[in-house]
Amino acid sequence: MKLWGGRFGKETEHIVHEFTSSLRFDRRLARQDLRVTKAHALALRECGVLSPEECERVLSALEDMGREVEEDTFPFADDEDVHSAVERVLVERLGEVGAKLRTARSRNDQVAADLRLYLMEETTEILHLLVGLMQVLVELAEENLGVIMPGFTHLQPAQPVLLSHHLLAYFEMFRRDVERFAQARSRMDKCPLGSGALAGVGYPLDRWLLAEELGFGGITSNSMDAVSDRDFAADFLYAAALTSVHLSRLAEEIVLWMNPRFAFLRLDEAYTTGSSLMPQKANPDLAELIRGKTGRMVGHLVSLLVMLKGQPLTYNRDLQEDKEGVFDAAEQLRSMLEITAAALRTAEFDRERMEEAALEGYLNATDLADYLVAKGIPFLMAHEKAGKAVRLCLERGGIPLESLSLDDLRAIDPSFEEDVYRCLSLQECVRARDLPGGTAPGRVEEALREARGWLETESLRLQR
């Protein structure tokens, strides 16, 4: 059953129907469409289009249809979309009473409501998964407090940092992702029903009743905007794409750290895969797939933005192309978050290897320059003198800075004294970064306490 057709003297060509039909993918909105239809029935009862008895029949039929959707027995057919399918079944089961449900609504405001509801539910689930991953990161940071590792810039050894500090950097990325999704959800939380096709409807629907029934926090302000707005979907895809980028960065480090050249990290064998040819391999395929899927997630955002940018007001059929990317992004992101958290729960860090690596690459050279600054030498000059000390080490076969004798150092600058060796220890290098946001043990402990408090507050908020 089409929701249109009286004006046409010909049937739609089969290839046209196949090309324009969205039921293949939008059928996953069936649960939301039934909720929207129930709310609409209640609004029609309030404004006298449906009698109380007719409304009860509709609500009973919708309950039955909801069970069928959950049990995957709903009688989808060769329908144009999920809205046509729901309305067809209502009419088949209720006759003229079912046909009254088309009063005072359009697929334009209907699909906008369905998609908002779907994304609000998905966003809530993603927020739970994000918080779960952040809890794993905090637990790992607490378990490994005090472990020193090399920090990198340009993927070259730079300065020593605490492993806990490194892990909490991802906590901060994901905290911003939580904020983005929460903000995106707040902008989804407006009910477009009552907007009709574009101009509003000619029946006294109680739009606030519709919003309350569906759990929306408010109503949209402009009917033309309401039916053509997909900012909320773009918000979701942007938040999903950026979260994926953060997951990809973490995945890349997992790949590097599992490489024997690093040997910082081991994951349980259940979270690695083997090779069909090389029997020794234990590959970080999960992390590699997260990197790969991130390109797909960014592509969904770009696709939606490009699709939206040339559309005049109001609804255009281009908007049918908003859903597949949104559905896939939600599904993929949930999987990526879940698998990352599960894999990291099995993570074992090789503390000795990480500290050994931190002793390589002259990570304490900046501290050597800082030592001279404390002696009154401008940093520009101190930097050059520390560089000369590194050069001397390299010329002697790559010995560490602390292996240079005091005479060697005084030949570079007479300000060096015996206490220079204390400032070159990794522990002292880390302790020296003692300011908010730094890697000093006390600051990292403060950050962990704050992170724990934030997680408790956020977990309680999500439970409400």
Short mmCIF file of C-alpha atoms in Angstrom, two decimals:
data_model
loop_
_atom_site.label_atom_id
_atom_site.label_comp_id
_atom_site.label_asym_id
_atom_site.label_seq_id
_atom_site.Cartn_x
_atom_site.Cartn_y
_atom_site.Cartn_z
CA MET A 1 0.00 0.00 0.00
CA LYS A 2 1.38 3.38 -1.03
CA LEU A 3 0.80 6.47 1.11
CA TRP A 4 0.20 8.38 -2.12
CA GLY A 5 -1.07 7.58 -5.61
CA GLY A 6 -4.46 9.15 -6.32
CA ARG A 7 -2.98 11.73 -8.65
CA PHE A 8 -1.18 9.07 -10.72
CA GLY A 9 -2.62 7.15 -13.62
CA LYS A 10 0.26 4.72 -13.88
CA GLU A 11 1.86 2.29 -11.53
CA THR A 12 5.43 2.95 -10.50
CA GLU A 13 7.94 1.02 -12.56
CA HIS A 14 9.51 -1.81 -10.63
CA ILE A 15 13.02 -0.42 -11.07
CA VAL A 16 11.83 2.96 -9.76
CA HIS A 17 10.29 1.29 -6.71
CA GLU A 18 13.47 -0.67 -6.09
CA PHE A 19 15.60 2.45 -6.45
CA THR A 20 13.49 4.63 -4.16
CA SER A 21 12.52 2.07 -1.51
CA SER A 22 14.27 2.48 1.83
CA LEU A 23 12.65 -0.42 3.68
CA ARG A 24 15.82 -2.49 3.37
CA PHE A 25 17.55 -0.26 5.90
CA ASP A 26 14.92 1.94 7.58
CA ARG A 27 12.99 -1.08 8.87
CA ARG A 28 15.25 -0.83 11.92
CA LEU A 29 13.19 2.27 12.82
CA ALA A 30 10.07 0.13 13.22
CA ARG A 31 10.11 0.30 17.02
CA GLN A 32 10.46 4.09 16.96
CA ASP A 33 7.80 4.41 14.25
CA LEU A 34 5.35 2.45 16.39
CA ARG A 35 6.07 4.74 19.35
CA VAL A 36 5.50 7.81 17.19
CA THR A 37 2.29 6.32 15.82
CA LYS A 38 1.04 5.61 19.33
CA ALA A 39 1.70 9.20 20.41
CA HIS A 40 -0.03 10.45 17.27
CA ALA A 41 -3.07 8.31 18.00
CA LEU A 42 -3.33 9.82 21.49
CA ALA A 43 -3.06 13.33 20.02
CA LEU A 44 -5.76 12.52 17.44
CA ARG A 45 -8.01 11.32 20.26
CA GLU A 46 -7.46 14.58 22.14
CA CYS A 47 -8.46 16.68 19.14
CA GLY A 48 -11.48 14.49 18.26
CA VAL A 49 -10.26 12.77 15.08
CA LEU A 50 -10.29 9.41 16.86
CA SER A 51 -12.97 8.42 19.34
CA PRO A 52 -11.77 6.90 22.62
CA GLU A 53 -12.88 3.48 21.41
CA GLU A 54 -11.08 3.86 18.08
CA CYS A 55 -7.95 5.02 19.87
CA GLU A 56 -8.02 1.96 22.11
CA ARG A 57 -8.25 -0.30 19.06
CA VAL A 58 -5.28 1.47 17.50
CA LEU A 59 -3.22 1.23 20.68
CA SER A 60 -4.02 -2.47 21.03
CA ALA A 61 -3.00 -3.12 17.43
CA LEU A 62 0.22 -1.19 17.92
CA GLU A 63 1.03 -3.27 21.00
CA ASP A 64 0.63 -6.44 18.94
CA MET A 65 2.78 -5.00 16.18
CA GLY A 66 5.44 -4.03 18.70
CA ARG A 67 5.67 -7.60 19.94
CA GLU A 68 6.00 -8.80 16.36
CA VAL A 69 8.85 -6.38 15.73
CA GLU A 70 10.66 -7.60 18.85
CA GLU A 71 10.10 -11.23 17.84
CA ASP A 72 11.10 -10.49 14.24
CA THR A 73 7.74 -11.72 12.95
CA PHE A 74 6.38 -8.38 11.72
CA PRO A 75 4.84 -8.88 8.25
CA PHE A 76 7.03 -6.57 6.18
CA ALA A 77 6.22 -6.84 2.48
CA ASP A 78 7.15 -4.95 -0.66
CA ASP A 79 6.63 -1.66 1.16
CA GLU A 80 8.17 1.65 0.18
CA ASP A 81 9.51 2.33 3.68
CA VAL A 82 8.93 1.49 7.32
CA HIS A 83 6.15 4.11 7.64
CA SER A 84 4.25 2.54 4.74
CA ALA A 85 4.68 -0.89 6.28
CA VAL A 86 3.33 0.17 9.68
CA GLU A 87 0.39 2.00 8.14
CA ARG A 88 -0.39 -0.87 5.76
CA VAL A 89 -0.62 -3.37 8.62
CA LEU A 90 -2.79 -1.00 10.66
CA VAL A 91 -5.22 -0.58 7.77
CA GLU A 92 -5.26 -4.31 7.07
CA ARG A 93 -6.13 -5.02 10.70
CA LEU A 94 -8.35 -2.04 11.55
CA GLY A 95 -9.80 -0.91 8.23
CA GLU A 96 -10.98 2.72 8.18
CA VAL A 97 -9.87 3.28 11.77
CA GLY A 98 -6.30 2.47 10.75
CA ALA A 99 -6.60 4.80 7.77
CA LYS A 100 -7.38 7.72 10.08
CA LEU A 101 -3.81 7.67 11.39
CA ARG A 102 -2.61 9.51 8.30
CA THR A 103 -4.57 12.57 9.49
CA ALA A 104 -2.44 15.55 10.53
CA ARG A 105 0.95 14.06 9.80
CA SER A 106 3.40 13.53 7.00
CA ARG A 107 6.25 11.11 6.54
CA ASN A 108 8.41 14.22 6.68
CA ASP A 109 7.78 14.98 10.35
CA GLN A 110 7.32 11.30 11.11
CA VAL A 111 10.78 10.24 9.93
CA ALA A 112 12.38 13.23 11.63
CA ALA A 113 10.83 12.09 14.91
CA ASP A 114 11.78 8.45 14.35
CA LEU A 115 15.40 9.28 13.62
CA ARG A 116 15.70 11.63 16.59
CA LEU A 117 14.37 8.93 18.91
CA TYR A 118 16.70 6.34 17.42
CA LEU A 119 19.75 8.57 17.83
CA MET A 120 18.82 9.57 21.37
CA GLU A 121 18.72 5.88 22.30
CA GLU A 122 21.97 5.11 20.48
CA THR A 123 23.70 8.10 22.04
CA THR A 124 22.71 6.97 25.52
CA GLU A 125 24.13 3.50 24.83
CA ILE A 126 27.35 4.96 23.43
CA LEU A 127 27.72 7.17 26.50
CA HIS A 128 27.51 4.08 28.72
CA LEU A 129 30.16 2.32 26.61
CA LEU A 130 32.45 5.35 26.64
CA VAL A 131 32.26 5.60 30.42
CA GLY A 132 32.96 1.87 30.65
CA LEU A 133 36.11 2.25 28.54
CA MET A 134 37.21 5.22 30.64
CA GLN A 135 36.84 3.11 33.78
CA VAL A 136 39.18 0.53 32.28
CA LEU A 137 41.75 3.22 31.52
CA VAL A 138 41.59 4.54 35.08
CA GLU A 139 41.99 1.04 36.50
CA LEU A 140 45.06 0.44 34.32
CA ALA A 141 46.49 3.81 35.34
CA GLU A 142 46.00 2.97 39.02
CA GLU A 143 47.54 -0.48 38.66
CA ASN A 144 50.62 0.93 36.94
CA LEU A 145 51.14 4.09 38.94
CA GLY A 146 54.85 4.89 39.11
CA VAL A 147 55.82 3.02 35.94
CA ILE A 148 58.07 5.21 33.79
CA MET A 149 58.03 5.02 30.01
CA PRO A 150 59.33 7.11 27.13
CA GLY A 151 57.09 9.88 25.89
CA PHE A 152 57.34 10.59 22.18
CA THR A 153 57.11 13.46 19.76
CA HIS A 154 57.39 12.66 16.05
CA LEU A 155 57.45 9.03 17.33
CA GLN A 156 60.98 9.75 18.54
CA PRO A 157 61.99 9.47 22.22
CA ALA A 158 61.33 12.84 23.86
CA GLN A 159 60.95 12.91 27.65
CA PRO A 160 60.14 10.36 30.35
CA VAL A 161 56.53 10.21 31.51
CA LEU A 162 54.47 7.98 33.75
CA LEU A 163 52.50 5.27 31.98
CA SER A 164 49.52 6.37 34.08
CA HIS A 165 49.86 9.89 32.70
CA HIS A 166 49.91 8.50 29.16
CA LEU A 167 46.76 6.44 29.77
CA LEU A 168 44.98 9.41 31.33
CA ALA A 169 45.61 11.39 28.14
CA TYR A 170 43.13 9.04 26.45
CA PHE A 171 40.78 9.45 29.40
CA GLU A 172 40.71 13.18 28.63
CA MET A 173 40.03 12.57 24.93
CA PHE A 174 37.11 10.30 25.76
CA ARG A 175 35.84 12.74 28.40
CA ARG A 176 35.51 15.35 25.64
CA ASP A 177 33.72 12.73 23.53
CA VAL A 178 31.23 12.20 26.35
CA GLU A 179 30.64 15.95 26.44
CA ARG A 180 30.15 16.07 22.66
CA PHE A 181 27.64 13.21 22.66
CA ALA A 182 25.76 14.73 25.59
CA GLN A 183 25.56 18.06 23.77
CA ALA A 184 24.47 16.32 20.57
CA ARG A 185 21.75 14.48 22.48
CA SER A 186 20.43 17.73 23.94
CA ARG A 187 19.97 19.08 20.40
CA MET A 188 18.13 15.93 19.32
CA ASP A 189 15.71 16.33 22.20
CA LYS A 190 13.02 18.29 20.32
CA CYS A 191 9.84 16.80 18.92
CA PRO A 192 9.06 17.71 15.28
CA LEU A 193 5.59 16.10 15.20
CA GLY A 194 2.89 18.56 14.18
CA SER A 195 5.12 20.07 11.51
CA GLY A 196 3.38 18.03 8.81
CA ALA A 197 5.00 18.09 5.40
CA LEU A 198 6.48 21.57 5.92
CA ALA A 199 3.88 24.14 7.04
CA GLY A 200 2.34 22.64 10.15
CA VAL A 201 -1.05 20.87 10.18
CA GLY A 202 -4.62 22.11 10.15
CA TYR A 203 -5.71 20.18 13.22
CA PRO A 204 -5.33 21.29 16.86
CA LEU A 205 -2.71 18.69 17.79
CA ASP A 206 -1.23 19.13 21.25
CA ARG A 207 2.44 19.21 20.32
CA TRP A 208 3.52 19.24 23.97
CA LEU A 209 1.47 16.10 24.58
CA LEU A 210 3.25 14.45 21.67
CA ALA A 211 6.63 15.48 23.04
CA GLU A 212 5.82 14.31 26.55
CA GLU A 213 4.48 10.97 25.37
CA LEU A 214 7.70 10.29 23.43
CA GLY A 215 10.05 11.55 26.11
CA PHE A 216 11.25 14.63 24.26
CA GLY A 217 12.29 17.62 26.34
CA GLY A 218 10.65 20.17 24.04
CA ILE A 219 9.23 20.87 20.59
CA THR A 220 10.79 22.28 17.45
CA SER A 221 10.19 25.97 16.77
CA ASN A 222 9.78 26.11 12.99
CA SER A 223 7.93 23.54 10.91
CA MET A 224 10.04 24.12 7.80
CA ASP A 225 13.26 23.65 9.72
CA ALA A 226 11.88 20.68 11.64
CA VAL A 227 11.23 18.48 8.61
CA SER A 228 14.48 19.31 6.81
CA ASP A 229 16.87 19.58 9.77
CA ARG A 230 19.53 16.90 10.00
CA ASP A 231 21.94 18.91 12.13
CA PHE A 232 21.26 16.44 14.93
CA ALA A 233 22.43 13.57 12.71
CA ALA A 234 25.53 15.54 11.70
CA ASP A 235 26.21 16.24 15.39
CA PHE A 236 26.02 12.53 16.09
CA LEU A 237 28.27 11.61 13.17
CA TYR A 238 30.81 14.28 14.12
CA ALA A 239 30.95 13.01 17.69
CA ALA A 240 31.17 9.43 16.41
CA ALA A 241 33.90 10.27 13.92
CA LEU A 242 36.03 12.09 16.50
CA THR A 243 35.56 9.31 19.05
CA SER A 244 36.67 6.88 16.36
CA VAL A 245 39.75 9.00 15.69
CA HIS A 246 40.62 8.81 19.39
CA LEU A 247 40.07 5.05 19.38
CA SER A 248 42.25 4.81 16.28
CA ARG A 249 45.09 6.69 17.98
CA LEU A 250 44.88 4.31 20.93
CA ALA A 251 44.71 1.35 18.53
CA GLU A 252 47.85 2.56 16.74
CA GLU A 253 49.72 2.63 20.04
CA ILE A 254 48.49 -0.87 20.86
CA VAL A 255 49.89 -2.03 17.51
CA LEU A 256 53.23 -0.33 18.19
CA TRP A 257 53.50 -1.44 21.80
CA MET A 258 52.79 -5.08 20.93
CA ASN A 259 55.59 -5.06 18.36
CA PRO A 260 58.67 -6.86 19.79
CA ARG A 261 60.75 -3.75 18.97
CA PHE A 262 58.71 -1.97 21.64
CA ALA A 263 57.48 -4.95 23.70
CA PHE A 264 55.60 -2.66 26.08
CA LEU A 265 52.26 -4.46 26.00
CA ARG A 266 50.74 -7.93 25.84
CA LEU A 267 47.08 -8.67 25.23
CA ASP A 268 45.40 -11.95 26.04
CA GLU A 269 45.65 -14.42 23.15
CA ALA A 270 41.85 -14.39 22.92
CA TYR A 271 42.16 -10.81 21.61
CA THR A 272 44.78 -11.52 18.95
CA THR A 273 44.70 -13.53 15.73
CA GLY A 274 47.16 -15.74 13.90
CA SER A 275 48.56 -16.10 10.41
CA SER A 276 47.55 -18.68 7.82
CA LEU A 277 51.20 -19.09 6.86
CA MET A 278 53.44 -17.98 9.74
CA PRO A 279 52.80 -20.08 12.85
CA GLN A 280 54.57 -17.71 15.26
CA LYS A 281 52.31 -14.70 14.66
CA ALA A 282 49.94 -13.15 17.20
CA ASN A 283 48.55 -10.16 15.33
CA PRO A 284 46.74 -7.12 16.82
CA ASP A 285 43.98 -7.39 14.22
CA LEU A 286 41.35 -5.82 16.47
CA ALA A 287 43.37 -2.63 16.77
CA GLU A 288 44.05 -2.62 13.03
CA LEU A 289 40.35 -3.00 12.26
CA ILE A 290 39.56 -0.06 14.55
CA ARG A 291 42.03 2.04 12.56
CA GLY A 292 40.38 0.89 9.33
CA LYS A 293 36.82 1.47 10.50
CA THR A 294 37.70 5.02 11.51
CA GLY A 295 38.04 5.99 7.85
CA ARG A 296 34.57 4.62 7.27
CA MET A 297 33.20 6.66 10.19
CA VAL A 298 34.74 9.89 8.90
CA GLY A 299 33.31 9.06 5.48
CA HIS A 300 29.77 8.86 6.89
CA LEU A 301 30.12 12.39 8.29
CA VAL A 302 31.48 13.77 5.04
CA SER A 303 28.74 12.03 3.05
CA LEU A 304 25.97 13.58 5.16
CA LEU A 305 27.45 17.07 5.07
CA VAL A 306 27.92 16.97 1.30
CA MET A 307 24.39 15.63 0.85
CA LEU A 308 22.93 18.43 2.98
CA LYS A 309 24.87 21.35 1.57
CA GLY A 310 22.90 21.81 -1.67
CA GLN A 311 19.33 21.27 -0.48
CA PRO A 312 16.74 24.06 -0.56
CA LEU A 313 14.03 24.12 2.06
CA THR A 314 12.29 21.96 2.97
CA TYR A 315 12.20 18.17 2.62
CA ASN A 316 13.98 16.60 -0.35
CA ARG A 317 14.34 12.93 -1.14
CA ASP A 318 18.11 13.28 -0.74
CA LEU A 319 17.41 13.08 2.98
CA GLN A 320 16.68 9.39 2.59
CA GLU A 321 20.46 9.03 2.28
CA ASP A 322 20.98 10.18 5.87
CA LYS A 323 20.13 6.85 7.46
CA GLU A 324 22.50 4.15 6.24
CA GLY A 325 25.56 6.09 7.38
CA VAL A 326 23.96 6.92 10.71
CA PHE A 327 22.91 3.32 11.32
CA ASP A 328 26.31 1.95 10.38
CA ALA A 329 28.17 4.56 12.43
CA ALA A 330 26.14 3.76 15.55
CA GLU A 331 26.61 0.02 15.11
CA GLN A 332 30.33 0.25 14.37
CA LEU A 333 31.10 2.67 17.17
CA ARG A 334 29.34 0.50 19.73
CA SER A 335 31.44 -2.47 18.60
CA MET A 336 34.68 -0.47 18.58
CA LEU A 337 34.12 0.80 22.12
CA GLU A 338 33.11 -2.59 23.44
CA ILE A 339 36.05 -4.48 21.92
CA THR A 340 38.60 -1.86 22.98
CA ALA A 341 37.46 -1.99 26.60
CA ALA A 342 37.37 -5.80 26.61
CA ALA A 343 40.86 -6.10 25.09
CA LEU A 344 42.38 -3.53 27.46
CA ARG A 345 41.02 -5.38 30.48
CA THR A 346 43.51 -8.13 29.57
CA ALA A 347 46.44 -5.74 29.06
CA GLU A 348 49.74 -6.55 30.74
CA PHE A 349 52.48 -3.92 30.60
CA ASP A 350 56.15 -4.91 30.67
CA ARG A 351 57.27 -2.38 33.27
CA GLU A 352 60.96 -3.25 33.08
CA ARG A 353 61.02 -2.94 29.30
CA MET A 354 59.25 0.41 29.42
CA GLU A 355 61.76 1.79 31.90
CA GLU A 356 64.64 0.39 29.85
CA ALA A 357 63.27 2.17 26.80
CA ALA A 358 63.03 5.39 28.79
CA LEU A 359 66.79 5.14 29.43
CA GLU A 360 67.42 5.14 25.69
CA GLY A 361 67.40 8.17 23.45
CA TYR A 362 68.62 10.84 25.93
CA LEU A 363 65.19 11.62 27.35
CA ASN A 364 66.90 13.49 30.19
CA ALA A 365 68.63 16.01 27.89
CA THR A 366 66.02 18.70 28.61
CA ASP A 367 66.66 18.26 32.31
CA LEU A 368 70.36 18.77 31.69
CA ALA A 369 69.52 22.10 30.06
CA ASP A 370 67.16 22.97 32.92
CA TYR A 371 69.99 22.27 35.37
CA LEU A 372 72.09 24.95 33.68
CA VAL A 373 69.16 27.38 33.69
CA ALA A 374 69.04 26.97 37.47
CA LYS A 375 72.71 28.05 37.45
CA GLY A 376 71.75 31.30 35.74
CA ILE A 377 72.40 30.37 32.10
CA PRO A 378 69.69 31.46 29.59
CA PHE A 379 67.80 28.47 28.22
CA LEU A 380 68.85 29.19 24.63
CA MET A 381 72.50 28.75 25.60
CA ALA A 382 71.72 25.91 28.00
CA HIS A 383 69.93 24.08 25.20
CA GLU A 384 73.02 24.31 23.00
CA LYS A 385 75.32 23.06 25.78
CA ALA A 386 73.03 20.10 26.51
CA GLY A 387 73.06 19.32 22.81
CA LYS A 388 76.87 19.27 22.86
CA ALA A 389 76.76 16.80 25.74
CA VAL A 390 74.47 14.54 23.70
CA ARG A 391 76.84 14.85 20.72
CA LEU A 392 79.78 13.80 22.93
CA CYS A 393 77.80 10.74 24.09
CA LEU A 394 77.04 9.77 20.48
CA GLU A 395 80.69 10.14 19.50
CA ARG A 396 81.58 7.73 22.29
CA GLY A 397 79.34 5.02 20.97
CA GLY A 398 75.98 6.14 22.31
CA ILE A 399 76.74 6.11 26.03
CA PRO A 400 74.09 7.66 28.32
CA LEU A 401 74.41 11.24 29.52
CA GLU A 402 74.94 10.15 33.10
CA SER A 403 78.03 8.18 31.98
CA LEU A 404 79.87 11.40 31.14
CA SER A 405 82.37 12.37 33.80
CA LEU A 406 82.10 15.65 35.66
CA ASP A 407 85.26 16.76 33.82
CA ASP A 408 83.52 16.00 30.49
CA LEU A 409 80.57 18.14 31.52
CA ARG A 410 82.72 20.96 32.90
CA ALA A 411 84.60 21.07 29.61
CA ILE A 412 81.23 22.05 28.10
CA ASP A 413 80.38 24.48 30.91
CA PRO A 414 82.12 25.04 34.25
CA SER A 415 78.76 25.47 36.01
CA PHE A 416 78.24 21.70 36.21
CA GLU A 417 78.67 20.23 39.68
CA GLU A 418 78.30 16.80 41.26
CA ASP A 419 74.57 17.27 41.89
CA VAL A 420 73.91 17.20 38.12
CA TYR A 421 73.70 13.39 38.19
CA ARG A 422 70.74 13.44 40.54
CA CYS A 423 68.72 15.59 38.13
CA LEU A 424 69.45 13.15 35.29
CA SER A 425 67.69 10.17 36.90
CA LEU A 426 64.39 9.22 35.30
CA GLN A 427 62.57 9.50 38.62
CA GLU A 428 63.84 13.04 39.13
CA CYS A 429 62.99 13.99 35.53
CA VAL A 430 59.42 12.88 36.13
CA ARG A 431 59.15 14.50 39.57
CA ALA A 432 60.35 17.80 38.13
CA ARG A 433 57.15 18.14 36.04
CA ASP A 434 55.23 19.03 39.19
CA LEU A 435 52.48 21.33 38.03
CA PRO A 436 48.78 20.80 37.28
CA GLY A 437 48.50 18.57 34.24
CA GLY A 438 52.11 17.41 34.54
CA THR A 439 53.51 13.89 34.83
CA ALA A 440 54.89 14.17 38.39
CA PRO A 441 53.58 11.27 40.53
CA GLY A 442 51.67 13.55 42.88
CA ARG A 443 49.96 15.35 40.01
CA VAL A 444 49.03 12.06 38.35
CA GLU A 445 47.57 10.81 41.65
CA GLU A 446 45.50 14.01 41.82
CA ALA A 447 44.34 13.46 38.25
CA LEU A 448 43.35 9.89 39.07
CA ARG A 449 41.29 11.01 42.07
CA GLU A 450 39.56 13.62 39.93
CA ALA A 451 38.93 11.05 37.18
CA ARG A 452 37.42 8.62 39.68
CA GLY A 453 35.13 11.33 41.03
CA TRP A 454 34.05 12.31 37.53
CA LEU A 455 33.30 8.69 36.63
CA GLU A 456 31.14 8.22 39.72
CA THR A 457 29.18 11.39 38.96
CA GLU A 458 28.77 10.54 35.28
CA SER A 459 27.72 6.96 36.01
CA LEU A 460 25.02 8.20 38.37
CA ARG A 461 23.85 10.73 35.80
CA LEU A 462 23.55 8.06 33.12
CA GLN A 463 21.50 5.86 35.43
CA ARG A 464 18.85 8.58 35.83
#
